[in-house]
GROMACS .gro file of C-alpha atoms in nm:
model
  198
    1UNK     CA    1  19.422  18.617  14.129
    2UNK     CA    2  19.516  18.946  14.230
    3UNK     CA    3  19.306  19.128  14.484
    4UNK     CA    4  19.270  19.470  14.542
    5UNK     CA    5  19.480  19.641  14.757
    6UNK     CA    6  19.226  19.858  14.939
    7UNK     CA    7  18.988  19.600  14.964
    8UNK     CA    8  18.803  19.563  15.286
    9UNK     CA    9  18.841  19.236  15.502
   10UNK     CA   10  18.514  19.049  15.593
   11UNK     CA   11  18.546  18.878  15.891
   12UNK     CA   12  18.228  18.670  16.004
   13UNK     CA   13  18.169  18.580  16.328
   14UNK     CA   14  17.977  18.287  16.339
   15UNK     CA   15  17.708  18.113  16.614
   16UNK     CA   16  17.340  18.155  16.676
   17UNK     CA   17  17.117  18.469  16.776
   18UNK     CA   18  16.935  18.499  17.047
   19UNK     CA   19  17.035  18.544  17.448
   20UNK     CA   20  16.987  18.135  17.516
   21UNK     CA   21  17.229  18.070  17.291
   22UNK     CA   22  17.483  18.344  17.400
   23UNK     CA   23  17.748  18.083  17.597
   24UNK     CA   24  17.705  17.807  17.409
   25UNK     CA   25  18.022  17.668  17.262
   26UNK     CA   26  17.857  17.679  16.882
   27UNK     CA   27  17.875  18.081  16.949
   28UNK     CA   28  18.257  18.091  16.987
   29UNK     CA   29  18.269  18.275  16.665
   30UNK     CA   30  18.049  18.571  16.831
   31UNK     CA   31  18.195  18.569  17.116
   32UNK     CA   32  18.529  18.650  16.951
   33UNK     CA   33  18.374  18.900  16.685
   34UNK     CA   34  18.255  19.078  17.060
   35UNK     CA   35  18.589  19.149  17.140
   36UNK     CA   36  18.724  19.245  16.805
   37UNK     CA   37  18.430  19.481  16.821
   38UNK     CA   38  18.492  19.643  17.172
   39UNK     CA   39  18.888  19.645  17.029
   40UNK     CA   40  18.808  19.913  16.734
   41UNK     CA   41  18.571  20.065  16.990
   42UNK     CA   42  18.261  19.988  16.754
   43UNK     CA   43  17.912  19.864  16.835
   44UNK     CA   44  17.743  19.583  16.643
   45UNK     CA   45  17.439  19.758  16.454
   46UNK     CA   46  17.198  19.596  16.211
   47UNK     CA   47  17.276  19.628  15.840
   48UNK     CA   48  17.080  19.746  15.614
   49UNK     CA   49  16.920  19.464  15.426
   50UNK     CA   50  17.144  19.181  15.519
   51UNK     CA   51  17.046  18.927  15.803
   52UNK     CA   52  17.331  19.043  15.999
   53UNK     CA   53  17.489  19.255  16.225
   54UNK     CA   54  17.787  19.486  16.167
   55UNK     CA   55  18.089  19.679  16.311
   56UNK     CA   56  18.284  19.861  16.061
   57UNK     CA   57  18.658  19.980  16.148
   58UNK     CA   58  19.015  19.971  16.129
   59UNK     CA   59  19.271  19.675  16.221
   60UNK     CA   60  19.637  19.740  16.285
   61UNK     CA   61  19.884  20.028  16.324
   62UNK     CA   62  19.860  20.387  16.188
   63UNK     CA   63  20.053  20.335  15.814
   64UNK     CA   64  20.039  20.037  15.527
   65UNK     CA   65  19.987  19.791  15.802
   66UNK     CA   66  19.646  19.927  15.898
   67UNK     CA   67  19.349  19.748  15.763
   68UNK     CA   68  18.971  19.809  15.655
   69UNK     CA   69  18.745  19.551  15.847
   70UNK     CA   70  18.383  19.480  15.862
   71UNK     CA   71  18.326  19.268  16.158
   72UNK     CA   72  18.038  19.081  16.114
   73UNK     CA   73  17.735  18.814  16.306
   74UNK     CA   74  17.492  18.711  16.091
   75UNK     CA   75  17.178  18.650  16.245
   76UNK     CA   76  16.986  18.383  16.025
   77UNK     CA   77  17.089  18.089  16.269
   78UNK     CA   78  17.432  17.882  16.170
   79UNK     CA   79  17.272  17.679  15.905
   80UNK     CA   80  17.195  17.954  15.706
   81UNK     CA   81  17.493  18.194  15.761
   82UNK     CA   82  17.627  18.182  15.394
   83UNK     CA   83  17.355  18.443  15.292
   84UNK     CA   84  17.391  18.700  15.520
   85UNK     CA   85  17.796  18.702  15.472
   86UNK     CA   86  17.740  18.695  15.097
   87UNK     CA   87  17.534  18.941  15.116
   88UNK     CA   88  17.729  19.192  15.323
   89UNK     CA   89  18.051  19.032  15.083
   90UNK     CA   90  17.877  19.164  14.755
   91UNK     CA   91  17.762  19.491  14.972
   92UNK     CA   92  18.102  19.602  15.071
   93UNK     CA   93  18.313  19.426  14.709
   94UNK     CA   94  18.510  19.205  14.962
   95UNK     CA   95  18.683  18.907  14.754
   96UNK     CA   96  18.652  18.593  14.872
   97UNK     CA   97  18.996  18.496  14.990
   98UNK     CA   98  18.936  18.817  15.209
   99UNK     CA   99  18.640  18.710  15.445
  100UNK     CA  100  18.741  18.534  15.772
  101UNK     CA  101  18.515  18.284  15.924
  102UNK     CA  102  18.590  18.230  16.270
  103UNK     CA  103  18.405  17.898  16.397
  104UNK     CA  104  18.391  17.629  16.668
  105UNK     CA  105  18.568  17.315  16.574
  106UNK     CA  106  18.455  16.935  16.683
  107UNK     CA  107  18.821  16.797  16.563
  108UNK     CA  108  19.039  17.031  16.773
  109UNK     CA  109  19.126  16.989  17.142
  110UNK     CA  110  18.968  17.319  17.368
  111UNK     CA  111  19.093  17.637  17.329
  112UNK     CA  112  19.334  17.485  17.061
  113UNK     CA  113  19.331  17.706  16.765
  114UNK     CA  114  19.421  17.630  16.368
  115UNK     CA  115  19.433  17.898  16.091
  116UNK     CA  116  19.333  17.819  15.726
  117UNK     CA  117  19.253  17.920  15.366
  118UNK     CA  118  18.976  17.694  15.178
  119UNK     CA  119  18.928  17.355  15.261
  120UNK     CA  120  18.634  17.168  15.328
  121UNK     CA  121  18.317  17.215  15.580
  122UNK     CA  122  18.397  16.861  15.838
  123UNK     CA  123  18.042  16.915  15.918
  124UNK     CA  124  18.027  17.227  16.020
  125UNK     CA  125  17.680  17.387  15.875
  126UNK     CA  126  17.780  17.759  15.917
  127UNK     CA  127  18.123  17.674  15.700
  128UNK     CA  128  17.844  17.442  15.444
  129UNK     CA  129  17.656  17.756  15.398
  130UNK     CA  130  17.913  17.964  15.304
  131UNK     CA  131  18.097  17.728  15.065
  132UNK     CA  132  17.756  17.677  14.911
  133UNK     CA  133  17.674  18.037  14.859
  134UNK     CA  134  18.054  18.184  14.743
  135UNK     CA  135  18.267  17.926  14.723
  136UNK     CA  136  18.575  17.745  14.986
  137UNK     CA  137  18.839  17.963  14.914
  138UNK     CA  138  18.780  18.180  15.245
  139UNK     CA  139  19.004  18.230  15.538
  140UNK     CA  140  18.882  18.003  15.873
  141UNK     CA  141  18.993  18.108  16.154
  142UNK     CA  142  18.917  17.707  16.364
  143UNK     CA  143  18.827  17.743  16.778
  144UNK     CA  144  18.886  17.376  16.951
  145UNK     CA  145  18.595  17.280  17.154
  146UNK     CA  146  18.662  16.940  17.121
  147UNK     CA  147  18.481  16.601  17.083
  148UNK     CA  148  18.123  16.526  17.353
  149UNK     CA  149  18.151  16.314  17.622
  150UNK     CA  150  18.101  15.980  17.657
  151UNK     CA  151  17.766  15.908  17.389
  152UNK     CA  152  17.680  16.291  17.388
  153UNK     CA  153  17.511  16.410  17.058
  154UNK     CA  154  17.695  16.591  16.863
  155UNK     CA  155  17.432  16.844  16.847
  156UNK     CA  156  17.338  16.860  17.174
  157UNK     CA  157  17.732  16.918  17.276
  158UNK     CA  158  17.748  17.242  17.045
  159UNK     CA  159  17.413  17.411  17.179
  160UNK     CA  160  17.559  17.332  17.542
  161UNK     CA  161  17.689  17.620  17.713
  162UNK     CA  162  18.051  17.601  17.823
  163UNK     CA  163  18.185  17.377  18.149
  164UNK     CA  164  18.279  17.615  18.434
  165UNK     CA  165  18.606  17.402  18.442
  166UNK     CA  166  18.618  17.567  18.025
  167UNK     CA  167  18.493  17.893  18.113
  168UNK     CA  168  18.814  17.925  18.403
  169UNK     CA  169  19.018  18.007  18.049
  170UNK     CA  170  18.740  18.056  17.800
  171UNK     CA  171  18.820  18.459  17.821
  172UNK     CA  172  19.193  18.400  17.761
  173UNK     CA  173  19.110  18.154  17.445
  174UNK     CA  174  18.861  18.407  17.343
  175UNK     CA  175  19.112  18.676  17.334
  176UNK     CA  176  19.384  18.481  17.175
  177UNK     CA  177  19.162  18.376  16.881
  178UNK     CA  178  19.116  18.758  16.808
  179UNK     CA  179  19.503  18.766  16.810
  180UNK     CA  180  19.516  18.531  16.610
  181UNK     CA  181  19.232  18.712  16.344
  182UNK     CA  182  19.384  19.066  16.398
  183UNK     CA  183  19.769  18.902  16.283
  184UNK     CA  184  19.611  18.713  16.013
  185UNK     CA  185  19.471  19.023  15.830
  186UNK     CA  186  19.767  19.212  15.912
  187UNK     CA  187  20.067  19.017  15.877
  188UNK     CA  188  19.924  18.736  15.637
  189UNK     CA  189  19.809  18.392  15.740
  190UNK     CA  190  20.150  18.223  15.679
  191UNK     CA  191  20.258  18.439  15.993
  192UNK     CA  192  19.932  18.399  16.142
  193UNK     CA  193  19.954  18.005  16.160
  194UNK     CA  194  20.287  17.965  16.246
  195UNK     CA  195  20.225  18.254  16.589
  196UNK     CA  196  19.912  18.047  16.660
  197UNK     CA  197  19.829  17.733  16.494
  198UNK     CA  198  19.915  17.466  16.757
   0.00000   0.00000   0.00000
């Protein structure tokens, strides 16, 4: 499949709206679209129709390298983020090997991060969404938060706000993982995982 060269990227992220849900570790994915955001010096606006909210921009130097992005947070709640990201995907004629999810992730140590292309959802209902509404063959972009304490719910663990011990390096993990999304649309994710998977 050969995609179109000046294409836009889509690059969701993803969590849950709503100020009591701002620190929670499920809203990694916003956290990190934040910065991306203040990065291209945009502001996230609502779009149009779509459940969502949007920062369109550039990513990269002046020249080839430089890249189209929509930055994007849907705001349907995680279950149901594969309709607002199709939407603004059919909106803006981004492929699907072009959208970026970026997501928390129960499998990975904190602050770890691992870069991938398709795959499947480990449980993750944001990622379940979006298969279901365009298909797995999307860039994820994987934040460690690791597994809850002790008998935690799993549930309960993700709508949890960060430790303070976590939130000591949350900022530098935060800024990392948009590294990590910035080289991935520039430089490819082959580069991408080998600068940052770890």
């Amino acid at each position: 499949m050969t995609t179109d060269a000046s294409a836009p990227w889509l690059i969701a992220g993803l969590g849950n709206p709503g100020p009591e849900y701002a620190m929670n570790r499920h809203n990694v994915g916003f956290m990190v679209a934040d910065l991306l955001a203040e990065r291209i010096g945009g502001r996230f606006k609502r779009a149009g129709k779509a459940q969502a909210q949007v920062v369109e921009g550039r990513i990269g130097p002046p020249g080839p390298a430089n890249r189209r992005v929509i930055l994007a947070k849907p705001m349907s709640y995680m279950n149901l983020s594969g309709g607002p990201v199709n939407a603004l995907r059919e909106f803006y004629k981004v492929p699907v090997e072009r959208v970026v999810a970026i997501h928390d992730e129960l499998d990975i140590d904190y602050g770890t991060l691992r870069l991938k292309l398709g795959g499947g959802d480990n449980g993750h209902n944001g990622l379940k969404s979006m298969t279901k509404a365009f298909g797995r063959e999307y860039h994820r972009v994987r934040f460690g938060i690791g597994r809850p304490p002790g008998r935690m719910q799993v549930a309960d663990f993700v709508l949890k706000d960060f430790s303070s011990a976590e939130r000591k390096e949350l900022d530098y993990f935060v800024d990392r993982a948009a590294d990590a999304v910035e080289c991935l649309v520039i430089e490819g994710l082959e580069r991408a995982q080998g600068t940052y998977n770890s």
